[in-house]
Coordinates of C-alpha atoms and ligand atoms in Angstrom, one line a residue:
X98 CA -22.0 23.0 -4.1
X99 CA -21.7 20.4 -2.1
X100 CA -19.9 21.4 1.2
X101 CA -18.0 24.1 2.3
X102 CA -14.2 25.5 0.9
X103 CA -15.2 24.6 -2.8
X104 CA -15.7 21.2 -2.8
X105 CA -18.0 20.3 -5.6
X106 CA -20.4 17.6 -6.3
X107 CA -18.4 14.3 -7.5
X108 CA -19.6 14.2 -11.0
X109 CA -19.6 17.6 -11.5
X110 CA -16.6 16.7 -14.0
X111 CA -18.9 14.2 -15.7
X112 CA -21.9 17.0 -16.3
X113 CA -20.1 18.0 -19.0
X114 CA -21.1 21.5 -21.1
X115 CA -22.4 23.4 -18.4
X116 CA -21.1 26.3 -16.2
X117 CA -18.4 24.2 -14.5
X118 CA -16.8 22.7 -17.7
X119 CA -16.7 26.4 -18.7
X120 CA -15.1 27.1 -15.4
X121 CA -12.4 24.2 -15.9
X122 CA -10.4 25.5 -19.1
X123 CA -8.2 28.6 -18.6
X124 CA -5.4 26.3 -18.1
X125 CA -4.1 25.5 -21.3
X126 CA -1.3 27.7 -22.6
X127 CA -3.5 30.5 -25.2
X128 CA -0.5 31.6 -28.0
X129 CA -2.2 32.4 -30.9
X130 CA 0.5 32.1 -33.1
X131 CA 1.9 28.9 -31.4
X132 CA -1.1 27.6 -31.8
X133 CA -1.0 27.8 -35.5
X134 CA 2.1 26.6 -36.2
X135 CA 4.6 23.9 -33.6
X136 CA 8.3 24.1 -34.1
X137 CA 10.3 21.5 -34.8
X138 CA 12.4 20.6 -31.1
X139 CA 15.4 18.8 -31.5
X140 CA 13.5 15.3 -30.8
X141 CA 11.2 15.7 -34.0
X142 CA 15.0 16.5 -36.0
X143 CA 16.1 12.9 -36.0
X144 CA 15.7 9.5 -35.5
X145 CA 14.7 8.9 -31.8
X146 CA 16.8 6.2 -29.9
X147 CA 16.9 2.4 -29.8
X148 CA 13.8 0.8 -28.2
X149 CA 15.5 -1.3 -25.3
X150 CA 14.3 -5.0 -24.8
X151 CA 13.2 -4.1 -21.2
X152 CA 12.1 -0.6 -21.0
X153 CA 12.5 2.1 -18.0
X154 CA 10.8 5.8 -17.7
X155 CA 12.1 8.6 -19.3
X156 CA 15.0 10.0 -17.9
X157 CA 12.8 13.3 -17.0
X158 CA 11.2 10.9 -14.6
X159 CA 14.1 10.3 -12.3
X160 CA 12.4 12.0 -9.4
X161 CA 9.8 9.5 -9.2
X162 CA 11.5 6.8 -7.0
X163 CA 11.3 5.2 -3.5
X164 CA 13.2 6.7 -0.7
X165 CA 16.0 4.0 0.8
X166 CA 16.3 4.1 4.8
X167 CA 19.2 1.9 4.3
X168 CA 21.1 3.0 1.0
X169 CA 24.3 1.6 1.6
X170 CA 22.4 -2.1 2.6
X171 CA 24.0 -2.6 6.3
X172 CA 23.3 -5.5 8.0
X173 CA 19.2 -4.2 9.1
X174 CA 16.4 -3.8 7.8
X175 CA 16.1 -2.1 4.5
X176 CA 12.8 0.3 3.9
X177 CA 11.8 1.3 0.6
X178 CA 8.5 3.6 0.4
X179 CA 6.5 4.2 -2.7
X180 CA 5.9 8.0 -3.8
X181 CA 2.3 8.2 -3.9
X182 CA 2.4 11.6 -4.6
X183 CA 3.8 11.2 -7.7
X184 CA 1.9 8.3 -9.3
X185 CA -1.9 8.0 -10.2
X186 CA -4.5 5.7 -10.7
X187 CA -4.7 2.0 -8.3
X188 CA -1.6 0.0 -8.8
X189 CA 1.7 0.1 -8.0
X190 CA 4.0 -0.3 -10.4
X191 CA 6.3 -3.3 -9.9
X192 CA 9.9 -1.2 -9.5
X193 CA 8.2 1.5 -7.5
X194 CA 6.6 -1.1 -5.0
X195 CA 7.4 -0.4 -1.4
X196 CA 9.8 -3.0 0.0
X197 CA 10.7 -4.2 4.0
X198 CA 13.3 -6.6 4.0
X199 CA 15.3 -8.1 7.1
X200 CA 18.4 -9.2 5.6
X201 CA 18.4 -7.9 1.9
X202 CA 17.3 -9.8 -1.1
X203 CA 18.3 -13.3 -1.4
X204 CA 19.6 -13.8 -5.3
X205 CA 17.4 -17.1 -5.6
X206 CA 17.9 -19.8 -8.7
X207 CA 13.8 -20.5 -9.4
X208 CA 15.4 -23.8 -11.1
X209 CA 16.2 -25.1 -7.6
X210 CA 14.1 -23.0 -5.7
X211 CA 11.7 -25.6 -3.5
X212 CA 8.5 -25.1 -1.5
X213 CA 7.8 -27.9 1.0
X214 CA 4.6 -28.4 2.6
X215 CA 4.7 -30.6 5.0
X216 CA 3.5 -31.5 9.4
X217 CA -0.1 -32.3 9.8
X218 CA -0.9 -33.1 6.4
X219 CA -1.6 -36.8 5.0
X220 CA 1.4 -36.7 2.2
X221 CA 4.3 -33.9 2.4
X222 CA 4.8 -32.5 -0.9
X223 CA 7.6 -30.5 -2.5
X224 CA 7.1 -28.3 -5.3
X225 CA 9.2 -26.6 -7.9
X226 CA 8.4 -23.5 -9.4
X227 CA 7.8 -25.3 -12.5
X228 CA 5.1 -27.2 -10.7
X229 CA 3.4 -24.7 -9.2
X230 CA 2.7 -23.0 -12.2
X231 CA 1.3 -26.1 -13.9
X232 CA -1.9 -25.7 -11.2
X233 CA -5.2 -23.2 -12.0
X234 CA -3.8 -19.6 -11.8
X235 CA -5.6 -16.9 -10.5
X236 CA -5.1 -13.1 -11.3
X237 CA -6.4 -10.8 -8.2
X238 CA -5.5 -6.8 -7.4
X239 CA -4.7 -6.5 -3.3
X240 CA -2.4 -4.0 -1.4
X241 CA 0.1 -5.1 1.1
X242 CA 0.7 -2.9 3.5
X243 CA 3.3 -3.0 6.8
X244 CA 2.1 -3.1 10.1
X245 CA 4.4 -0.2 10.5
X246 CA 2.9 2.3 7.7
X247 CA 1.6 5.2 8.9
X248 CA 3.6 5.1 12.2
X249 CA 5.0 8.6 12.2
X250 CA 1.0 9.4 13.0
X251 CA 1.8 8.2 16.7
X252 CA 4.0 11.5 17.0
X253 CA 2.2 13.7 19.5
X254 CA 3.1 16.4 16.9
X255 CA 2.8 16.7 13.5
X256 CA 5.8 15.8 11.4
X257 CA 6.5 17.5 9.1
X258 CA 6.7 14.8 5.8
X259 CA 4.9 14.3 3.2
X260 CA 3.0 11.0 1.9
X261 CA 5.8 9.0 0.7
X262 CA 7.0 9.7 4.7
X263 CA 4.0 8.8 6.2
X264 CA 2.1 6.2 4.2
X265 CA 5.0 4.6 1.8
X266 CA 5.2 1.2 3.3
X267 CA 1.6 -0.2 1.3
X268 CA 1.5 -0.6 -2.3
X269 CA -0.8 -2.4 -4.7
X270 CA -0.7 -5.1 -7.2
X271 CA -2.1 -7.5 -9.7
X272 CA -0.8 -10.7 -8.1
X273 CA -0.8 -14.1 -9.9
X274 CA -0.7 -17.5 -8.3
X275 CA -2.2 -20.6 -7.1
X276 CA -4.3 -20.6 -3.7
X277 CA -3.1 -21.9 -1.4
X278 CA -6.0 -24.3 -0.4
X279 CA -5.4 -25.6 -4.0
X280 CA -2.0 -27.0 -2.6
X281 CA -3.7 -28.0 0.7
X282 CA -6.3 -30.5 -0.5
X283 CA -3.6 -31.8 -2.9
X284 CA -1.0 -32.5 0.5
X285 CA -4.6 -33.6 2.4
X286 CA -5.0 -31.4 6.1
X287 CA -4.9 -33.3 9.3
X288 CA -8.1 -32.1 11.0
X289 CA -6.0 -31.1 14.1
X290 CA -4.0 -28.6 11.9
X291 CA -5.2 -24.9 12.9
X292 CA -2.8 -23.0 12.2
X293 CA 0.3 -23.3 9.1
X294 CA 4.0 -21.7 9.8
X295 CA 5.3 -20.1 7.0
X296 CA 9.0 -19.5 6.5
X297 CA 11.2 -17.7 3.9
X298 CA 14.7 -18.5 2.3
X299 CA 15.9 -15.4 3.1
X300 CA 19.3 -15.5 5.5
X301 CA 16.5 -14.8 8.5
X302 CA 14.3 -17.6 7.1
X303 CA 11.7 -15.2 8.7
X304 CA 8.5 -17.1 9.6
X305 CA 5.5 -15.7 10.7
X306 CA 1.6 -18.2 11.6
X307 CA -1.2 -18.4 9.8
X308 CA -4.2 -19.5 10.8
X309 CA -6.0 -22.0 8.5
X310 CA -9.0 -20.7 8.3
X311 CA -6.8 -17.7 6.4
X312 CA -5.0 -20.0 4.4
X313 CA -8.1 -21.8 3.2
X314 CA -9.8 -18.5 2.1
X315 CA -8.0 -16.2 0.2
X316 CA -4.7 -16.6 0.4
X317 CA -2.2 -17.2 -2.6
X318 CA 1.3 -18.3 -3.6
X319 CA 2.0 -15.3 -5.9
X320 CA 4.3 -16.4 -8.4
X321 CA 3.5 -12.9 -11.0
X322 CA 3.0 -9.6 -10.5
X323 CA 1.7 -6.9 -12.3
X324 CA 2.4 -9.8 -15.1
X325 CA 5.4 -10.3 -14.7
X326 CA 7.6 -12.3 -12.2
X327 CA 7.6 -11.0 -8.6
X328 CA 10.6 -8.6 -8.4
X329 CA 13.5 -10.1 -6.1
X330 CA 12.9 -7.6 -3.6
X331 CA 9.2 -8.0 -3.3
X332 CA 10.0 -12.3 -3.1
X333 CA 11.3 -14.0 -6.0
X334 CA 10.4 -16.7 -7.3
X335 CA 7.5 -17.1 -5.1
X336 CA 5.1 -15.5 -1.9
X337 CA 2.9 -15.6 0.5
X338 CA -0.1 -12.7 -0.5
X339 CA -3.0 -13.0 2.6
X340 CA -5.4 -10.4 0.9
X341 CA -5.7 -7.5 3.6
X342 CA -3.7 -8.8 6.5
X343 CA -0.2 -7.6 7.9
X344 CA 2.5 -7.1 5.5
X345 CA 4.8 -8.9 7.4
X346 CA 3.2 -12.5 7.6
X347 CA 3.1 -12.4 3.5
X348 CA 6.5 -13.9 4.1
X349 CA 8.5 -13.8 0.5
X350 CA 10.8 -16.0 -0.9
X351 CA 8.7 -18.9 0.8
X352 CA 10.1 -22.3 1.1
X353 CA 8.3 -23.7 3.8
X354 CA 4.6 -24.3 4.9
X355 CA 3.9 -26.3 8.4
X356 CA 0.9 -27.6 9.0
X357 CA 0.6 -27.4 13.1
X358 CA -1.7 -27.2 15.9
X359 CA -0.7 -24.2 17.5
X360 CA 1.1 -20.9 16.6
X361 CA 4.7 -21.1 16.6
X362 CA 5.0 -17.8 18.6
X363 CA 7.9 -16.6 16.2
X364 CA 10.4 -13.5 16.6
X365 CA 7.8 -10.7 15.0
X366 CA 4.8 -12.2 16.3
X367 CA 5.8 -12.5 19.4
X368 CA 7.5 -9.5 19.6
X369 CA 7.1 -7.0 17.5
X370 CA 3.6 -6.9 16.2
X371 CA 2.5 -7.8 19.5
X372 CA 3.2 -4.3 20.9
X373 CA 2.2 -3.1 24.3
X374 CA -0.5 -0.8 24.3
X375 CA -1.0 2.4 26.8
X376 CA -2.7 0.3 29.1
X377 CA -0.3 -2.1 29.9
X378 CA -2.3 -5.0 28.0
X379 CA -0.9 -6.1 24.3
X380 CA -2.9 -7.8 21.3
X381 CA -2.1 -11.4 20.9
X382 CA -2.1 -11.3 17.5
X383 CA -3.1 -8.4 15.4
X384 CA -3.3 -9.7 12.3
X385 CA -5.5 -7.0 9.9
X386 CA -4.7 -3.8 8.0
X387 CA -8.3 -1.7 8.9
X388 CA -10.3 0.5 6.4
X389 CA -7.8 3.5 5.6
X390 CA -7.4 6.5 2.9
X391 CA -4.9 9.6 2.6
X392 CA -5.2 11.9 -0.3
X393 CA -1.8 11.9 -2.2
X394 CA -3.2 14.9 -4.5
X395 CA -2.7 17.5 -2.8
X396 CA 0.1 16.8 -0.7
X397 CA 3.4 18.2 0.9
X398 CA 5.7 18.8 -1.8
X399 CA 3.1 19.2 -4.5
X400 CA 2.2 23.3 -4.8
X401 CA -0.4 24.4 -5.8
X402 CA -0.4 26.8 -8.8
X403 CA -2.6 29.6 -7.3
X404 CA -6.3 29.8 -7.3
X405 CA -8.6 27.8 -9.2
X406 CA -10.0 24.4 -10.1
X407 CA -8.1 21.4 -8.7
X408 CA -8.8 17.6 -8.3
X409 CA -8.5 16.2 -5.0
X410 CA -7.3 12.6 -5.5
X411 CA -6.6 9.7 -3.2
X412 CA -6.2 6.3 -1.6
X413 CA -8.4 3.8 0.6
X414 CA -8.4 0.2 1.2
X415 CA -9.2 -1.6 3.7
X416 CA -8.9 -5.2 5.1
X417 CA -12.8 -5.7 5.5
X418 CA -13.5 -6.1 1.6
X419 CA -14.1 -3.3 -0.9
X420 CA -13.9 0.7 -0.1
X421 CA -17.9 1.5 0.1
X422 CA -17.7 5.5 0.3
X423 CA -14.9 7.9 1.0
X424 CA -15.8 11.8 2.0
X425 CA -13.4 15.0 1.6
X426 CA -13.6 17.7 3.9
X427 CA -11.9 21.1 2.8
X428 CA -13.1 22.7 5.8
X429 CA -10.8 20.8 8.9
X430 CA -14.0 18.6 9.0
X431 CA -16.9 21.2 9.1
X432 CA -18.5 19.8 6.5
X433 CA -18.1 16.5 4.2
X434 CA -18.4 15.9 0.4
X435 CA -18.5 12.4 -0.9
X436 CA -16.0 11.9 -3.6
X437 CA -16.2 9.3 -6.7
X438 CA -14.4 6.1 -7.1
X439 CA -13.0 4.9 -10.1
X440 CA -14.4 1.7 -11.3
X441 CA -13.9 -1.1 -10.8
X442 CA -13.7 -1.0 -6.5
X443 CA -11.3 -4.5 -6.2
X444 CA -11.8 -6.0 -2.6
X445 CA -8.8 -5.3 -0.4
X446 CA -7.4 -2.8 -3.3
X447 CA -6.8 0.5 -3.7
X448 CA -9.6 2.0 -4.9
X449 CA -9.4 5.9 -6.1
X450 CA -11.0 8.6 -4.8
X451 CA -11.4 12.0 -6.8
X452 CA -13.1 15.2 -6.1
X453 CA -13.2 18.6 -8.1
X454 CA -12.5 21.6 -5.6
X455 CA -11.9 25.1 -6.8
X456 CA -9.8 26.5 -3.9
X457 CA -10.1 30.5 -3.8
X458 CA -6.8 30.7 -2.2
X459 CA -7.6 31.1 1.3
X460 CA -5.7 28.7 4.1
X461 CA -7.8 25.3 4.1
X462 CA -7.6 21.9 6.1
X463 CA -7.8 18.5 3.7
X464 CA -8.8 15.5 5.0
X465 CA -10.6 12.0 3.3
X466 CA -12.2 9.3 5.5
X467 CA -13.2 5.7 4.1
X468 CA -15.9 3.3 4.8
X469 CA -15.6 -0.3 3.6
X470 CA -18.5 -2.5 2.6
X471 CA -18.9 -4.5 5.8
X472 CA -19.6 -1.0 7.3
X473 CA -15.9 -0.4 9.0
X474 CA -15.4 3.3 9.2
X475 CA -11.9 4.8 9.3
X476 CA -11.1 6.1 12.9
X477 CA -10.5 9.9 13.8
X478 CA -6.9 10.2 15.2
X479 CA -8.2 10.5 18.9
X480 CA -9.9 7.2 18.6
X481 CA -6.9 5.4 17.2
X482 CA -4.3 7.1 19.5
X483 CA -7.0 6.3 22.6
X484 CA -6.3 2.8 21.6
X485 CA -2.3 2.4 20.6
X486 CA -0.9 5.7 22.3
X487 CA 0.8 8.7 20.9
X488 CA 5.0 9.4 21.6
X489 CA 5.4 11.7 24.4
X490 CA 8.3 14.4 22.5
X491 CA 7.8 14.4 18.7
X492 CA 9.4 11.4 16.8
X493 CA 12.1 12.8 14.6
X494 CA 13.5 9.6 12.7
X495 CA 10.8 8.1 10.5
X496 CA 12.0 4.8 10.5
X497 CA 11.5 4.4 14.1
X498 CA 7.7 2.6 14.4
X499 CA 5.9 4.2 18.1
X500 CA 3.4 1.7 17.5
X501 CA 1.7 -0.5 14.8
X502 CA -1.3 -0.1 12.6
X503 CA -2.2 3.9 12.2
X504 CA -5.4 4.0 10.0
X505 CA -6.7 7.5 11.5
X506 CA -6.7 10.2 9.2
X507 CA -4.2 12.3 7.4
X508 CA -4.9 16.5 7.5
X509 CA -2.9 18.3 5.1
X510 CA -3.2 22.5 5.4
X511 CA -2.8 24.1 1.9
X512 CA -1.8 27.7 3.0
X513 CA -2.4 31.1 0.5
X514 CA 1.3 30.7 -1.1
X515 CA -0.3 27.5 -2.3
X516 CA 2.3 25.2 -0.1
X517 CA 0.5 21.9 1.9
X518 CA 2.0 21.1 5.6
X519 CA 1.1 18.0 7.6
X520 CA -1.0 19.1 9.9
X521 CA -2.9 17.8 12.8
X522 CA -7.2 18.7 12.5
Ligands
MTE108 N1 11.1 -13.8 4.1 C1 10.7 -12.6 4.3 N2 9.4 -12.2 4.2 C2 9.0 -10.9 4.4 C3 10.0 -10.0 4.9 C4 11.3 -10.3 5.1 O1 12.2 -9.6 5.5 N3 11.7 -11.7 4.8 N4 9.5 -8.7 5.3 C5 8.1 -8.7 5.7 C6 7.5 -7.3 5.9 S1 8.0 -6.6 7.4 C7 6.6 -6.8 5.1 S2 5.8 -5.3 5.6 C8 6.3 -7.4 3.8 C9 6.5 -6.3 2.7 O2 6.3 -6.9 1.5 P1 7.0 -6.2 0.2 O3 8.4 -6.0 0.5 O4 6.8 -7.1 -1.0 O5 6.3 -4.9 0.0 O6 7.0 -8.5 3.5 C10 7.2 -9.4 4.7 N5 7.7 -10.6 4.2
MO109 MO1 6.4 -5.0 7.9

């Protein structure tokens, strides 16, 4: 065993024959005489229905959907959060994606859609979408994740949500585009250009700076994701993905790039994201989303089925590169198990973690912790709240953001009737 509460050894799935693969079945249904012989059910009695051109889930899978803050789309900001409790594995898929978005979704014509690059650059350019895709595509998996995730963490209490709550504003996606330095040598930087102002088409034409050095390393104009074209809500026809920085500077619908020599000090960098901290002092600029992981299996809202064998399963990623090592405690952090990744570990991606625990049914405290491969570890919640403050009463709206960038940890108490409460550890 490989620390305390049942938490066994990574790969003790993987072993395969021995004691614990013995210890792992009991869960199927045992009906002898089901067994031998299935029933026809009324879907195996006739034809089965039209396959549509463009498919959606079943309709048993209604549950599985982002929660709205905004439902009825009044003029503020809408939130949609991803259910990561109720979806496996590393990417997001593209309807379930988490959205933020000022002033809706603009209902954009890619035929006339333009992006203009243009300020300190030897010859402005203006591209359709058309031209765009004409340069080298590149295909590369990164989350996105708002400034703003996690913020409920700043109560001084535990609130009691579950993950889509907490942790739904990051998602994950294969995103397709040109980089942008591609479109940069074409247009030719002015070497006194340091920093690029991006701006959307949106009603808000919100605009957030870039500094080049980003722009000229790995940052994209995503014109696909997952495959397909980005979804209108997530920027269509075409973004701004900067791999591992604030969701909020990947500024969709783009139309503009300006090459300049200074930030442009805009409403949410200025404002916003530059937050006052508990000492009186604020960040400048705060610009990346640090190493992070939450498990999403176990969670609130997912009971557990009495005693046995379960897999713990999360998230991490993390802004400095690939997720190196993340460790489970079942113990409140008494004692640490390092769990397995799945393959392949993308560079500011989710990666998976999994862990097989056989919980004997007493009350336990879960918590994962994450360590990226430039050697950033994830932060306990005193160090983070040290840092960026806690609320003084406990926040009861969720939408409302205490403070930015929560990447402490996440404690979730399974208690004996097998229900899992946020809990502070
Ligand atoms: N033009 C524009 N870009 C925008 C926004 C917006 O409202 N308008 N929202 C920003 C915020 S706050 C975040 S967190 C990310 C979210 O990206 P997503 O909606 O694709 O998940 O987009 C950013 N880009
Ligand atoms: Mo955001």
């Amino acid at each position: 065993m490989a620390a305390g509460n049942g938490l066994l050894h990574r790969r003790a799935f993987l072993a395969g024959g021995g004691t614990l693969a013995a210890a792992f079945t009991g869960y199927a249904l045992s009906d002898t005489a089901a067994a031998q012989q299935l029933t026809d059910d009324s879907w195996s009695r006739g034809r089965g229905a039209l396959i549509p051109e463009y498919a959606s889930p079943s309709a048993f899978e209604k549950g599985v959907a982002r929660t709205l803050s905004n439902p009825r789309g009044e003029p503020r900001t809408q939130h949609a959060r991803t259910p990561h409790h109720l979806l496996n594995g590393t990417f997001t898929p593209n309807g379930l994606h988490f959205v933020i978005s000022h002033s809706g979704a603009p209902d954009i014509d890619p035929a006339t859609h333009r992006l203009v690059i243009h300020g300190l650059v030897r010859r402005p350019l203006v591209f359709s979408l058309d031209a765009i895709t004409r340069y080298p595509l590149v295909s590369r998996m990164h989350f996105v994740e708002c400034g703003g995730n996690s913020a409920p963490m700043f109560s001084n209490e535990p609130v009691q949500a579950g993950v889509q709550a907490i942790h739904g504003l990051v998602s994950c996606a294969e995103w397709t585009g040109v980089m942008l330095s591609t479109l940069l040598d074409e247009a030719g930087i002015d070497p006194g250009a340091t920093w690029i102002i991006a701006e959307g088409s949106d009603s808000m034409a919100l605009s957030r700076s870039v500094p080049i050095a980003k722009a000229l390393d790995d940052a994209m104009v995503a014109i696909y994701q997952n495959g397909e074209r980005l979804m209108p809500g997530n920027g269509y026809p075409m973004r701004l993905v900067l791999p591992g920085w604030e969701g909020n500077m990947q500024v969709k619908w783009l139309r503009r790039l300006e090459l300049v020599d200074q930030p442009a000090m805009s409403y949410y960098e200025a404002r916003t994201y530059a937050q006052v901290l508990p000492d009186g002092t604020a960040y400048q600029f705060y610009f990346l989303q640090d190493v992070k992981s939450f498990i999403t299996h176990p969670s609130p809202g997912l009971r557990l089925n009495g005693p046995g064998f379960y897999e713990i399963s999360g998230l991490a990623y993390s802004a400095g590169g690939r997720i190196a090592k993340v460790m489970v405690t079942a113990d409140g952090g008494k004692s640490w198990a390092e769990a397995a990744l799945q393959e392949p570990v993308h560079a500011k991606a989710f990666a998976r973690f999994r862990i097989p625990w056989r919980w004997d049914g007493s009350p336990v405290v879960l918590q994962s912790r994450a360590w990226d491969e430039a050697g950033h570890v994830q932060p306990t919640r005193a160090e983070v709240v040290a840092r960026r403050g806690q609320t003084k009463a406990p926040v009861t709206n969720l939408a409302a953001f205490p403070s930015q960038h929560y990447n402490g940890p996440t404690s979730w108490a399974v208690e004996t009737d097998g229900n899992v409460r946020h809990v502070y550890a």
